[in-house]
Amino acid sequence: MKYINRIAASTTLVVVAFSLATFAQIKFFPNITDDNPVARIVLNIESWTS
C-alpha cells in the first residue's frame, strides 16, 4: 500500500509541474505555444468559453 501512495504522490507532482509550466508558457510566452500541444488545447478551450 505504501508504494501506491508514493506513485500517486509522484503522479500528482508531475501533473502539477506540467500544469504550472503550461500556465507560465501561456501567460508569459504566448507566441511560442504552437510547440506545446497542451497549451494549444487550453487556448482552444478558452476561445470556446469567451
N, CA and C of each residue as an Amber inpcrd file, in Angstrom:
protein
   150
   0.8190000  -1.1960000   0.0000000   0.0000000   0.0000000   0.0000000
   0.8650000   1.2620000   0.0000000   2.0270000   1.2150000   0.6590000
   2.8560000   2.4260000   0.6940000   3.3890000   2.7860000  -0.6890000
   3.5520000   1.7890000  -1.5580000   4.0280000   2.0940000  -2.9020000
   2.9560000   2.7920000  -3.7270000   1.6970000   2.4190000  -3.5040000
   0.6000000   3.0780000  -4.2200000   0.5410000   4.5540000  -3.8360000
   0.7190000   4.8430000  -2.5570000   0.7170000   6.2380000  -2.1180000
   1.8760000   7.0130000  -2.7290000   3.0390000   6.3950000  -2.8160000
   4.1960000   7.0710000  -3.4190000   3.9710000   7.3190000  -4.8970000
   3.4100000   6.3340000  -5.5880000   3.1370000   6.5000000  -7.0180000
   2.1030000   7.5990000  -7.2380000   1.0710000   7.6120000  -6.4140000
   0.0390000   8.6440000  -6.5330000   0.6180000  10.0300000  -6.2620000
   1.4580000  10.1420000  -5.2580000   2.0640000  11.4300000  -4.9360000
   2.9950000  11.8880000  -6.0610000   3.7670000  10.9570000  -6.6110000
   4.6700000  11.3060000  -7.7100000   3.8900000  11.7300000  -8.9480000
   2.8190000  11.0220000  -9.2360000   1.9900000  11.3670000 -10.3940000
   1.3640000  12.7410000 -10.2170000   0.8830000  13.0100000  -9.0190000
   0.2970000  14.3180000  -8.7330000   1.3330000  15.4250000  -8.9030000
   2.5280000  15.1840000  -8.4190000   3.5940000  16.1760000  -8.5470000
   3.9190000  16.4560000 -10.0080000   3.9790000  15.4140000 -10.8180000
   4.2780000  15.5870000 -12.2390000   3.1620000  16.3640000 -12.9310000
   1.9210000  16.0310000 -12.6340000   0.7890000  16.7320000 -13.2500000
   0.7930000  18.2100000 -12.8640000   1.0400000  18.4910000 -11.5990000
   1.0890000  19.8880000 -11.1480000   2.2430000  20.6300000 -11.8170000
   3.3930000  19.9840000 -11.9370000   4.5410000  20.6290000 -12.5710000
   4.2460000  20.9580000 -14.0300000   3.6630000  20.0060000 -14.7590000
   3.3250000  20.2730000 -16.1550000   2.2590000  21.3540000 -16.2670000
   1.3100000  21.3630000 -15.3530000   0.2670000  22.3920000 -15.3730000
   0.8660000  23.7750000 -15.1450000   1.7510000  23.8800000 -14.1810000
   2.3910000  25.1740000 -13.9110000   3.2450000  25.6300000 -15.0820000
   3.9580000  24.6990000 -15.6880000   4.7930000  25.0560000 -16.8400000
   3.9400000  25.5260000 -18.0090000   2.8320000  24.8350000 -18.2450000
   1.9410000  25.2290000 -19.3350000   1.3150000  26.5870000 -19.0570000
   0.8760000  26.8090000 -17.8140000   0.2970000  28.1010000 -17.4510000
   1.3150000  29.2310000 -17.6390000   2.5440000  28.9880000 -17.1880000
   3.5860000  30.0050000 -17.3350000   3.8710000  30.2920000 -18.8040000
   3.8620000  29.2430000 -19.6150000   4.1340000  29.4500000 -21.0330000
   3.0130000  30.2680000 -21.6830000   1.7690000  29.9520000 -21.3430000
   0.6510000  30.7050000 -21.9150000   0.6680000  32.1500000 -21.4250000
   0.9870000  32.3330000 -20.1590000   0.9290000  33.6680000 -19.5610000
   2.0740000  34.5640000 -20.0420000   3.2860000  34.0240000 -20.0850000
   4.4480000  34.8670000 -20.3350000   5.0330000  34.7360000 -21.7390000
   4.8030000  33.6030000 -22.4030000   5.3590000  33.3970000 -23.7380000
   4.2780000  32.8850000 -24.6890000   3.2190000  33.6600000 -24.9110000
   2.1120000  33.1450000 -25.7290000   2.4850000  32.9180000 -27.1920000
   3.5640000  33.5350000 -27.6520000   3.9290000  33.3850000 -29.0560000
   4.6340000  32.0630000 -29.3520000   5.0300000  31.2840000 -28.3360000
   5.6950000  30.0070000 -28.5930000   4.8420000  28.8230000 -28.1580000
   3.5460000  29.0460000 -27.9760000   2.6750000  27.9540000 -27.5430000
   2.3460000  26.9880000 -28.6620000   2.7180000  27.2930000 -29.9000000
   2.4320000  26.3740000 -31.0030000   3.1670000  25.0540000 -30.8420000
   4.2910000  25.0570000 -30.1470000   5.0670000  23.8330000 -29.9530000
   4.5380000  22.9730000 -28.8060000   3.6550000  23.5120000 -27.9920000
   3.1490000  22.7990000 -26.8260000   1.6960000  22.3840000 -27.0710000
   1.4440000  21.0840000 -27.2650000   0.0670000  20.6650000 -27.5550000
  -0.9040000  20.9280000 -26.4060000  -0.4350000  20.8410000 -25.1600000
  -1.3180000  21.1100000 -24.0240000  -1.7270000  22.5780000 -24.0200000
  -0.7850000  23.4570000 -24.3110000  -1.0960000  24.8840000 -24.3520000
  -2.0990000  25.1860000 -25.4660000  -1.9690000  24.5090000 -26.5910000
  -2.9320000  24.7160000 -27.6760000  -4.3370000  24.2860000 -27.2610000
  -4.4390000  23.1610000 -26.5430000  -5.7430000  22.6960000 -26.0680000
  -6.3480000  23.7050000 -25.1060000  -5.5260000  24.2040000 -24.1640000
  -6.0270000  25.1930000 -23.1920000  -6.4930000  26.4600000 -23.9000000
  -5.7240000  26.9270000 -24.8700000  -6.1060000  28.1400000 -25.5870000
  -7.3660000  27.9180000 -26.4090000  -7.5300000  26.7250000 -26.9810000
  -8.7520000  26.4320000 -27.7390000  -9.9570000  26.4210000 -26.8130000
  -9.8180000  25.8370000 -25.6290000 -10.9390000  25.8060000 -24.6800000
 -11.2780000  27.2170000 -24.2230000 -10.2480000  28.0410000 -24.0010000
 -10.5120000  29.4260000 -23.5940000 -11.2400000  30.1840000 -24.7010000
 -10.9050000  29.9130000 -25.9500000 -11.5690000  30.6270000 -27.0410000
 -13.0250000  30.1880000 -27.1680000 -13.3450000  28.9410000 -26.7890000
 -14.7330000  28.4820000 -26.8390000 -15.5720000  29.1300000 -25.7530000
 -14.9860000  29.3500000 -24.5810000 -15.7750000  29.8160000 -23.4350000
 -15.9080000  31.3310000 -23.3940000 -15.1380000  32.0540000 -24.1740000
 -15.2310000  33.5190000 -24.0910000 -15.9890000  34.1020000 -25.2460000
